Coordinates of C-alpha atoms and ligand atoms in Angstrom, one line a residue:
M1 CA -36.1 -9.3 9.9
P2 CA -35.4 -8.3 6.2
Q3 CA -35.7 -11.1 3.5
D4 CA -32.4 -9.8 1.8
L5 CA -30.0 -10.5 5.2
P6 CA -27.9 -13.6 4.6
D7 CA -27.7 -16.3 7.2
V8 CA -25.2 -14.9 9.8
P9 CA -24.9 -16.0 13.2
T10 CA -26.4 -13.7 15.6
Q11 CA -24.7 -14.8 19.0
L12 CA -21.7 -13.9 21.1
S13 CA -19.1 -16.7 20.0
I14 CA -17.4 -17.5 23.1
G15 CA -14.4 -20.9 23.5
G16 CA -16.3 -22.1 19.9
V17 CA -19.9 -21.7 21.3
W18 CA -22.5 -19.4 20.3
R19 CA -24.8 -17.7 23.7
D20 CA -26.0 -14.8 24.2
G21 CA -25.5 -12.5 26.5
S22 CA -25.1 -13.2 30.5
A23 CA -27.3 -10.3 30.6
G24 CA -29.7 -11.2 28.1
E25 CA -28.7 -7.6 25.9
T26 CA -28.7 -7.5 22.6
I27 CA -27.8 -4.6 20.0
D28 CA -30.0 -3.7 17.4
V29 CA -28.2 -3.9 13.5
I30 CA -29.9 -0.5 11.2
D31 CA -29.3 -1.0 7.9
P32 CA -28.4 2.8 7.0
A33 CA -30.0 2.9 3.8
T34 CA -33.6 2.0 4.8
E35 CA -33.2 2.9 8.7
A36 CA -34.9 -0.6 10.0
V37 CA -33.2 -3.0 11.9
I38 CA -31.8 -5.9 10.3
A39 CA -30.7 -8.2 13.0
R40 CA -31.1 -8.0 17.0
V41 CA -27.2 -9.2 17.9
A42 CA -26.5 -10.6 21.7
S43 CA -24.4 -7.7 23.7
A44 CA -21.6 -8.8 25.8
S45 CA -21.1 -8.2 29.4
V46 CA -18.3 -7.7 31.7
G47 CA -19.1 -11.5 32.7
D48 CA -18.8 -12.6 29.1
G49 CA -16.2 -10.5 28.6
H50 CA -14.0 -13.1 31.0
A51 CA -15.8 -15.6 29.8
A52 CA -14.3 -15.5 26.6
L53 CA -10.7 -14.1 28.0
D54 CA -10.3 -17.7 29.8
A55 CA -11.4 -19.8 26.5
A56 CA -8.5 -18.0 24.6
D57 CA -6.5 -19.2 28.2
A58 CA -7.4 -22.8 27.5
A59 CA -6.7 -23.1 24.0
F60 CA -3.2 -21.1 23.6
A61 CA -1.3 -23.6 24.6
D62 CA -2.1 -26.1 22.1
W63 CA -2.4 -23.4 19.4
A64 CA 1.0 -21.8 20.4
A65 CA 2.0 -25.0 20.2
R66 CA 1.3 -26.2 16.5
T67 CA 3.6 -26.1 14.0
P68 CA 3.6 -22.3 11.9
R69 CA 2.7 -24.9 8.9
D70 CA 0.0 -26.0 10.8
R71 CA -1.3 -22.4 11.5
G72 CA -0.5 -20.7 8.2
E73 CA -2.4 -23.8 6.5
V74 CA -5.5 -22.4 8.3
L75 CA -5.5 -19.1 7.1
R76 CA -4.9 -20.4 4.2
K77 CA -8.0 -22.6 3.8
A78 CA -10.1 -19.7 5.6
F79 CA -8.6 -17.2 2.5
T80 CA -10.2 -19.5 0.3
L81 CA -13.5 -20.4 1.5
M82 CA -13.8 -15.9 2.1
I83 CA -13.3 -15.7 -1.8
D84 CA -15.5 -17.9 -2.1
D85 CA -18.1 -17.0 0.1
R86 CA -17.8 -13.1 -1.4
E87 CA -21.3 -12.3 -2.5
R88 CA -23.1 -13.0 0.2
L89 CA -20.2 -11.5 2.7
A90 CA -20.4 -8.1 0.5
R91 CA -24.0 -8.2 1.2
I92 CA -23.8 -8.6 4.8
M93 CA -21.7 -6.1 4.8
T94 CA -23.1 -3.6 3.1
L95 CA -26.6 -4.5 4.8
E96 CA -25.3 -3.2 8.1
N97 CA -23.1 -0.2 6.6
G98 CA -24.7 1.0 4.0
K99 CA -21.4 1.2 1.7
A100 CA -22.2 0.1 -2.1
L101 CA -21.6 -3.6 -2.8
S102 CA -19.3 -2.9 -5.3
D103 CA -16.8 -1.3 -1.9
S104 CA -18.1 -4.4 0.1
R105 CA -16.7 -7.0 -2.2
V106 CA -13.5 -5.2 -2.4
E107 CA -13.2 -5.0 1.6
I108 CA -14.0 -8.9 1.6
T109 CA -10.9 -9.3 -1.1
Y110 CA -8.7 -7.5 0.5
A111 CA -9.6 -8.7 4.0
A112 CA -9.1 -12.4 3.0
E113 CA -6.0 -11.3 1.9
F114 CA -4.5 -10.5 5.0
F115 CA -5.5 -14.2 5.6
R116 CA -4.0 -15.0 2.1
W117 CA -0.4 -13.2 3.8
Y118 CA -0.3 -14.5 7.2
A119 CA -0.5 -17.6 6.0
E120 CA 2.5 -17.2 4.0
E121 CA 4.3 -15.4 7.1
A122 CA 3.8 -17.6 9.8
V123 CA 6.2 -19.4 8.3
R124 CA 9.3 -16.8 8.8
N125 CA 9.2 -15.9 12.3
I126 CA 12.6 -15.5 11.4
G127 CA 15.6 -15.3 14.3
E128 CA 19.4 -14.7 14.6
V129 CA 22.5 -15.5 16.2
M130 CA 25.9 -13.6 16.7
H131 CA 28.4 -13.6 18.5
S132 CA 28.6 -11.8 21.3
P133 CA 31.0 -8.6 20.7
T134 CA 33.4 -8.7 23.9
T135 CA 32.6 -12.3 25.6
D136 CA 32.3 -15.8 24.4
A137 CA 28.6 -16.1 24.5
R138 CA 26.7 -16.7 21.5
I139 CA 23.2 -13.6 21.4
L140 CA 20.6 -16.3 20.4
V141 CA 17.1 -14.5 19.6
H142 CA 14.2 -15.6 19.0
H143 CA 10.4 -14.9 18.6
K144 CA 7.5 -16.5 20.5
P145 CA 3.4 -15.6 20.6
A146 CA 2.7 -12.4 22.9
G147 CA 0.0 -14.1 24.6
I148 CA -3.6 -13.4 24.5
A149 CA -5.1 -10.7 22.1
V150 CA -7.7 -8.2 23.0
L151 CA -8.9 -7.0 19.3
V152 CA -11.0 -3.4 19.2
T153 CA -12.4 -2.9 15.5
P154 CA -14.1 -0.2 14.0
W155 CA -17.3 0.2 11.6
N156 CA -15.9 1.7 8.2
F157 CA -14.0 -1.6 7.4
P158 CA -16.1 -3.9 9.3
T159 CA -13.8 -7.4 8.4
A160 CA -10.7 -6.2 6.8
M161 CA -10.4 -4.3 10.5
G162 CA -10.8 -7.6 11.9
T163 CA -8.7 -10.0 10.1
R164 CA -5.4 -7.1 9.4
K165 CA -5.4 -8.2 12.8
I166 CA -7.1 -11.5 13.3
G167 CA -4.6 -13.4 10.5
P168 CA -1.0 -12.3 12.1
A169 CA -2.2 -13.0 15.8
L170 CA -3.1 -17.0 15.0
A171 CA -0.1 -16.9 12.3
A172 CA 2.0 -15.9 15.2
G173 CA 0.4 -18.2 17.8
C174 CA -1.8 -15.7 20.0
P175 CA -5.7 -16.6 20.8
V176 CA -7.6 -13.2 20.6
I177 CA -10.8 -11.9 21.7
V178 CA -12.3 -9.4 19.2
K179 CA -14.6 -7.1 19.9
P180 CA -16.3 -5.7 16.6
A181 CA -18.3 -1.6 16.3
S182 CA -21.9 -2.2 17.2
E183 CA -22.8 -0.8 14.0
T184 CA -21.4 -3.9 11.8
P185 CA -21.1 -7.0 14.4
L186 CA -22.7 -9.4 11.8
S187 CA -19.6 -8.9 9.6
M188 CA -17.1 -10.5 12.2
L189 CA -19.9 -12.8 13.3
A190 CA -20.4 -14.4 9.8
L191 CA -16.6 -14.8 9.5
M192 CA -16.1 -17.4 13.2
P193 CA -18.0 -20.5 11.0
I194 CA -15.5 -19.8 8.0
L195 CA -12.6 -19.9 10.5
E196 CA -14.3 -22.8 12.2
E197 CA -14.7 -24.8 8.3
A198 CA -10.7 -23.6 7.8
G199 CA -9.4 -25.6 11.1
L200 CA -9.2 -23.1 13.8
P201 CA -10.2 -24.5 17.3
P202 CA -12.8 -24.2 19.7
G203 CA -11.4 -20.6 21.9
V204 CA -8.8 -19.6 19.5
V205 CA -10.9 -17.1 18.3
N206 CA -13.5 -15.2 20.7
V207 CA -16.3 -12.7 19.0
I208 CA -17.9 -10.9 21.6
P209 CA -20.2 -7.8 20.2
T210 CA -21.5 -5.5 23.0
R211 CA -23.4 -2.6 23.8
H212 CA -20.4 -1.4 27.1
P213 CA -17.2 -1.5 25.4
G214 CA -15.7 1.1 27.4
P215 CA -16.3 -1.5 30.9
V216 CA -16.0 -4.5 29.0
V217 CA -12.6 -4.1 27.4
D218 CA -11.0 -2.2 30.6
S219 CA -12.0 -5.1 32.4
L220 CA -10.3 -7.1 30.2
L221 CA -7.3 -5.3 30.3
D222 CA -6.7 -5.9 34.1
D223 CA -6.6 -9.2 33.7
M224 CA -3.0 -10.4 33.0
R225 CA -3.5 -12.4 31.0
V226 CA -3.5 -10.0 28.0
R227 CA -0.2 -9.5 26.4
V228 CA -1.9 -7.5 23.8
L229 CA -4.3 -5.0 22.7
S230 CA -4.2 -3.8 19.0
F231 CA -7.2 -1.2 18.3
T232 CA -8.1 0.0 15.4
G233 CA -10.6 3.1 15.7
S234 CA -10.7 7.5 17.2
T235 CA -8.0 8.8 18.4
G236 CA -10.0 9.9 21.4
V237 CA -10.6 6.3 22.1
G238 CA -7.4 5.0 21.3
R239 CA -6.2 7.4 24.1
T240 CA -8.7 5.9 27.1
L241 CA -7.1 2.6 25.8
L242 CA -3.2 3.5 25.7
K243 CA -4.4 4.6 29.2
A244 CA -5.8 1.6 30.7
A245 CA -3.3 -0.7 29.0
A246 CA -0.7 1.2 30.8
R247 CA -2.0 -0.4 34.1
N248 CA -0.8 -4.0 33.0
I249 CA 1.9 -2.8 30.6
V250 CA -0.2 -4.1 28.0
N251 CA 1.7 -4.2 24.9
P252 CA -0.4 -2.0 22.6
S253 CA -0.9 -1.5 18.6
M254 CA -2.6 1.9 17.7
E255 CA -4.3 2.5 14.9
L256 CA -6.1 5.5 15.1
G257 CA -7.1 8.9 12.5
G258 CA -6.0 10.5 9.6
N259 CA -6.1 13.9 7.7
A260 CA -4.7 13.0 4.5
P261 CA -3.4 15.7 2.5
F262 CA -3.9 15.1 -1.6
I263 CA -0.8 17.1 -3.5
V264 CA -1.4 17.8 -7.0
C265 CA 2.1 19.5 -8.2
H266 CA 2.4 21.3 -11.3
D267 CA 3.6 18.8 -13.2
A268 CA 1.2 16.7 -12.7
D269 CA -0.5 14.6 -14.8
I270 CA -4.4 15.7 -14.0
D271 CA -6.5 13.0 -15.4
A272 CA -4.3 10.5 -13.6
A273 CA -4.5 12.5 -10.3
V274 CA -8.3 12.9 -10.5
D275 CA -8.4 9.2 -10.6
G276 CA -6.2 9.0 -8.2
A277 CA -8.2 11.5 -6.0
M278 CA -11.5 9.9 -7.0
L279 CA -10.4 6.4 -5.4
A280 CA -8.5 8.3 -2.5
K281 CA -11.3 10.7 -1.5
M282 CA -14.2 8.1 -2.3
R283 CA -13.2 4.8 -1.9
N284 CA -15.7 3.9 1.2
I285 CA -17.8 7.2 0.5
G286 CA -15.2 9.1 2.1
E287 CA -15.4 7.0 5.6
A288 CA -11.7 5.9 5.4
C289 CA -8.9 7.1 8.0
T290 CA -6.5 7.1 4.7
A291 CA -9.2 9.3 3.1
A292 CA -7.8 12.5 1.3
N293 CA -9.1 14.8 3.7
R294 CA -7.6 17.9 2.2
I295 CA -7.2 18.3 -1.8
L296 CA -3.7 20.9 -1.8
V297 CA -3.6 21.2 -5.9
D298 CA -0.8 23.8 -7.7
A299 CA -3.0 26.9 -8.4
R300 CA -0.8 26.6 -11.8
V301 CA -3.5 24.1 -12.6
H302 CA -6.4 24.3 -9.6
D303 CA -8.9 25.0 -12.0
A304 CA -8.4 22.4 -14.3
F305 CA -7.9 20.1 -11.6
A306 CA -11.4 21.3 -9.8
N307 CA -13.5 21.1 -12.6
K308 CA -12.5 17.4 -14.0
L309 CA -12.8 16.4 -10.6
T310 CA -16.6 17.9 -9.5
D311 CA -17.7 16.8 -13.1
R312 CA -16.3 13.2 -11.7
M313 CA -17.9 13.8 -7.8
A314 CA -21.2 14.6 -9.6
A315 CA -21.6 11.9 -11.9
L316 CA -21.8 9.3 -9.3
A317 CA -24.6 7.6 -8.6
M318 CA -26.0 7.4 -5.1
G319 CA -28.4 4.9 -3.0
N320 CA -28.6 2.0 -1.3
G321 CA -25.7 0.0 -1.4
L322 CA -27.4 -3.1 -2.9
D323 CA -28.8 -1.3 -6.0
K324 CA -27.2 -2.2 -9.1
G325 CA -24.9 0.5 -10.8
V326 CA -24.9 2.4 -7.5
A327 CA -21.6 3.6 -6.5
V328 CA -22.1 5.6 -3.0
G329 CA -24.6 4.4 -0.3
A330 CA -25.8 5.7 2.4
L331 CA -23.3 7.0 6.0
V332 CA -22.8 4.3 8.2
S333 CA -25.6 6.2 10.7
S334 CA -27.4 9.3 11.4
R335 CA -25.0 11.6 13.4
A336 CA -21.8 10.3 11.0
R337 CA -24.4 12.7 8.5
E338 CA -24.5 15.4 10.9
T339 CA -21.0 15.3 11.4
V340 CA -20.2 15.9 7.6
H341 CA -23.2 18.1 6.9
A342 CA -21.7 20.3 9.6
F343 CA -18.3 20.5 7.9
V344 CA -19.7 21.6 4.7
T345 CA -21.7 24.2 6.0
D346 CA -19.1 25.8 8.4
A347 CA -16.7 25.9 5.5
L348 CA -18.9 27.7 3.0
A349 CA -19.3 29.7 6.4
K350 CA -16.2 30.8 6.2
G351 CA -15.8 32.0 3.1
A352 CA -15.1 28.3 0.7
T353 CA -17.5 27.9 -3.0
L354 CA -19.5 24.4 -2.5
R355 CA -18.9 23.2 -6.7
T356 CA -21.4 20.1 -6.3
G357 CA -23.2 18.4 -3.6
G358 CA -23.6 20.0 -0.1
T359 CA -27.2 19.0 0.7
I360 CA -29.1 16.1 3.1
P361 CA -31.2 14.8 0.2
P362 CA -35.2 13.6 1.2
G363 CA -36.4 10.5 2.4
S364 CA -35.2 8.2 4.5
G365 CA -31.1 6.5 4.9
F366 CA -28.2 8.3 6.0
F367 CA -26.9 9.8 2.2
Y368 CA -24.5 12.0 1.8
P369 CA -24.4 13.6 -1.9
P370 CA -20.7 13.6 -3.3
T371 CA -19.4 17.2 -2.0
V372 CA -16.5 19.4 -3.6
L373 CA -15.6 22.7 -2.5
T374 CA -12.7 25.0 -3.6
D375 CA -11.4 28.1 -1.7
V376 CA -11.6 26.4 1.4
P377 CA -10.0 28.4 4.3
D378 CA -7.4 27.7 6.9
T379 CA -10.0 28.1 9.0
A380 CA -12.8 25.9 8.4
D381 CA -12.8 22.8 10.7
C382 CA -12.7 20.6 8.1
I383 CA -8.7 21.2 7.4
H384 CA -8.0 20.3 11.1
G385 CA -10.8 17.8 11.5
E386 CA -11.4 14.4 9.3
I387 CA -14.9 14.5 7.9
F388 CA -15.1 10.9 7.4
G389 CA -17.6 11.6 4.3
P390 CA -18.1 12.2 0.5
V391 CA -16.6 15.7 0.8
A392 CA -13.4 17.0 -1.6
V393 CA -11.5 19.9 0.2
L394 CA -9.3 21.5 -2.4
Q395 CA -7.3 24.5 -1.2
S396 CA -4.5 25.3 -3.6
F397 CA -1.0 26.5 -2.9
A398 CA 2.3 28.5 -4.5
D399 CA 5.1 26.4 -3.9
E400 CA 6.9 23.2 -3.2
D401 CA 6.9 24.5 0.5
E402 CA 4.1 26.1 1.4
A403 CA 2.6 22.2 0.0
I404 CA 4.3 20.9 2.6
A405 CA 4.1 22.8 5.4
K406 CA 0.4 22.9 4.6
A407 CA 0.7 19.5 4.3
N408 CA 1.9 18.8 7.8
A409 CA 0.3 21.1 10.1
T410 CA -1.5 17.9 11.8
D411 CA -1.6 16.5 14.4
Q412 CA -2.3 13.2 12.6
G413 CA 0.2 11.7 10.4
L414 CA -1.4 8.6 8.6
T415 CA -1.3 8.9 4.8
A416 CA -0.2 11.7 2.3
Y417 CA -0.6 11.9 -1.0
L418 CA 1.3 13.2 -4.2
Y419 CA 1.1 13.4 -7.7
T420 CA 4.3 14.7 -9.8
Q421 CA 5.5 13.1 -13.5
D422 CA 9.1 14.0 -11.9
L423 CA 10.4 11.1 -9.5
K424 CA 13.1 12.9 -7.9
R425 CA 10.3 15.4 -7.0
G426 CA 8.2 12.7 -6.0
L427 CA 10.4 10.8 -4.1
T428 CA 12.1 14.3 -2.2
L429 CA 8.5 15.9 -1.3
S430 CA 7.3 12.3 -0.2
E431 CA 10.0 12.7 2.7
R432 CA 9.6 15.3 3.4
L433 CA 6.1 14.3 4.8
A434 CA 5.5 13.6 7.8
F435 CA 2.9 11.1 7.7
G436 CA 3.7 6.6 7.8
M437 CA 2.7 6.0 4.0
V438 CA 2.5 7.8 1.1
G439 CA 0.9 7.7 -1.9
L440 CA 3.2 8.5 -4.5
N441 CA 1.0 8.7 -8.5
R442 CA -1.2 6.2 -6.3
G443 CA -4.6 6.8 -4.4
I444 CA -4.4 4.0 -2.6
V445 CA -2.1 2.8 -0.1
S446 CA -3.8 -0.1 1.1
D447 CA -2.1 -3.3 0.8
P448 CA -1.7 -6.3 2.7
A449 CA 2.3 -7.0 2.6
A450 CA 3.0 -3.4 3.2
P451 CA 3.4 -2.3 7.0
F452 CA 0.3 0.1 7.5
G453 CA 0.5 2.7 10.0
G454 CA 1.1 6.1 10.9
V455 CA 3.1 8.6 13.2
K456 CA 2.2 11.3 15.8
Q457 CA -1.0 11.1 17.3
S458 CA -2.3 9.1 14.1
G459 CA -0.7 5.6 16.0
I460 CA 1.7 3.5 17.4
G461 CA 2.8 0.3 15.5
R462 CA 2.1 -1.0 12.4
E463 CA 0.2 -3.9 10.5
G464 CA 0.3 -6.0 7.7
G465 CA 4.1 -6.6 6.3
H466 CA 6.1 -8.3 7.8
E467 CA 5.8 -5.7 11.0
G468 CA 2.6 -7.1 11.5
L469 CA 3.4 -10.3 13.3
M470 CA 5.4 -8.8 15.1
E471 CA 2.9 -6.7 16.7
F472 CA 1.9 -10.7 18.4
L473 CA 5.5 -12.1 19.0
E474 CA 7.9 -11.3 22.0
T475 CA 11.6 -11.4 21.0
Q476 CA 13.2 -13.1 24.1
Y477 CA 17.1 -13.6 23.4
I478 CA 19.2 -16.1 25.2
A479 CA 22.7 -15.8 26.3
V480 CA 24.5 -18.8 25.2
S481 CA 28.3 -20.2 26.2
W482 CA 28.5 -23.3 23.8
Ligands
NAD501 P1 -14.7 4.5 17.8 O1 -13.1 4.7 18.3 O2 -15.9 5.9 18.4 O3 -15.1 3.0 18.0 C1 -13.9 1.7 17.7 C2 -13.9 0.6 18.5 O4 -14.1 0.6 19.7 C3 -15.5 0.7 18.2 O5 -15.4 -1.4 18.2 C4 -16.3 0.9 19.6 O6 -16.7 -0.1 20.5 C5 -14.6 0.4 20.5 N1 -14.8 1.5 21.6 C6 -15.1 2.6 21.5 N2 -15.1 3.0 23.0 C7 -14.7 2.7 23.6 C8 -14.0 2.5 24.8 N3 -14.4 3.1 25.2 N4 -13.0 1.1 25.5 C9 -12.9 0.3 24.2 N5 -13.7 0.5 23.0 C10 -14.2 1.5 22.7 O7 -14.0 4.8 16.0 P2 -15.2 4.5 14.8 O8 -16.3 6.1 14.6 O9 -15.8 2.9 14.6 O10 -14.5 5.0 13.4 C11 -14.2 5.9 12.9 C12 -12.2 6.0 13.6 O11 -11.6 4.8 13.1 C13 -11.5 6.9 12.6 O12 -11.4 8.0 13.9 C14 -10.9 6.5 11.7 O13 -9.7 7.3 11.3 C15 -10.4 5.7 12.2 N6 -9.9 4.4 11.5 C16 -8.2 4.5 11.5 C17 -7.7 3.3 10.8 C18 -6.0 3.0 11.1 O14 -5.8 1.8 10.2 N7 -5.2 4.4 11.6 C19 -8.8 2.4 10.2 C20 -10.3 2.3 10.3 C21 -10.5 3.6 10.6

């Protein structure tokens, strides 16, 4: 195994004990920049999943009985420890995910912020009391921990998508079983010693990477003790899990795929819009559910915008994410790169113009260059599918109605972006966008304090903000005569 991988656990974490998978299976973790195996991680069986469930069950009563302040203090300490350890955690992430170290550092900070935010939200589990309108009863409403939560996370933000679920679950008093993506299990395993040092009791968080996500998660959902399923990943897998959750009526929280439009109005500050587009497109090499998938530019400013964006994209340094100055690391896998390249070749075959990039570089590593396509027709696959890579797709529009119609022409409704210097236009158009989140003159919407989530097939529920806490709480109403 390479020297540059920092010390990180590679076993399952169940009930505070590190152990191998009972079937003796392992998962090879690959460095996408070199294609070398950097670690072998234990793979959980269905039985290991149930051991994790038993551990979570054993820990539940005590954790739920802790005061909210106590639970918040553990999260607050975990936040500090993560920030102190940011460099090591970022390195682990870059080695298993491929993204540039600069992207990994930003993610660790973002991920830790969920612990800080939910340390504060833990003490804001607020109920209400009201008079019944027609009887002498009082209506007393309070919120209880929902129960054991199964958390399934993707590879693109291997730490933040975990802490965005773990933070509110722990604040609410719920123990969890985390199933990280097989491509990137190390980032989640690396969090366990931090949570332990922060004072988390054994069994409250259990981490079970597995080569068999379908059977392991499915079997957990067959146990009535599981009351919440929080999933971040593709819409297809989300749909499968919703069906599985239906069997025992498990409360689902689904953060699924996106197809974000990025609208540039004729009165936008073009330089600011280019800055925003670079963020919205290139954060995480475009491997983000919030990534600008379709950049829609008013025809009057299209060429000026396209030229500036192309120059910026072409100037980005691509290479091993660990190397200094690299902005564009490797995509997570060979399959991910093939998908991205297929979108580009399809668009070109259908008449798009290639402004930069578009060619797979020789040598090892799953690299794909920053690419800009203009004149992309509506029939191109990249207009409808999630590109999930460093490819900026530009279309032009004649007026606002056309922009909104194009933007809303998707079954995904996660994020939209809009640039205009006219606040009235910005807010009016924002309201017409059928998306859960809008970045108005901002290329980034993610914020631990804000309710993150989508409409239509982009998901159910919200993560972050106060709403994220509510996903792990059950509301109970007590009718009282006093
Ligand atoms: P994926 O759906 O393939 O995998 C996500 C997770 O689900 C992984 O842990 C995987 O092992 C697990 N999984 C796969 N099949 C399963 C099954 N049958 N049962 C249970 N678990 C299963 O997605 P991915 O490729 O890892 O991630 C990319 C997708 O995630 C994109 O579509 C992206 O838009 C989406 N995403 C959404 C958000 C959001 O907040 N909306 C955030 C990040 C990523």
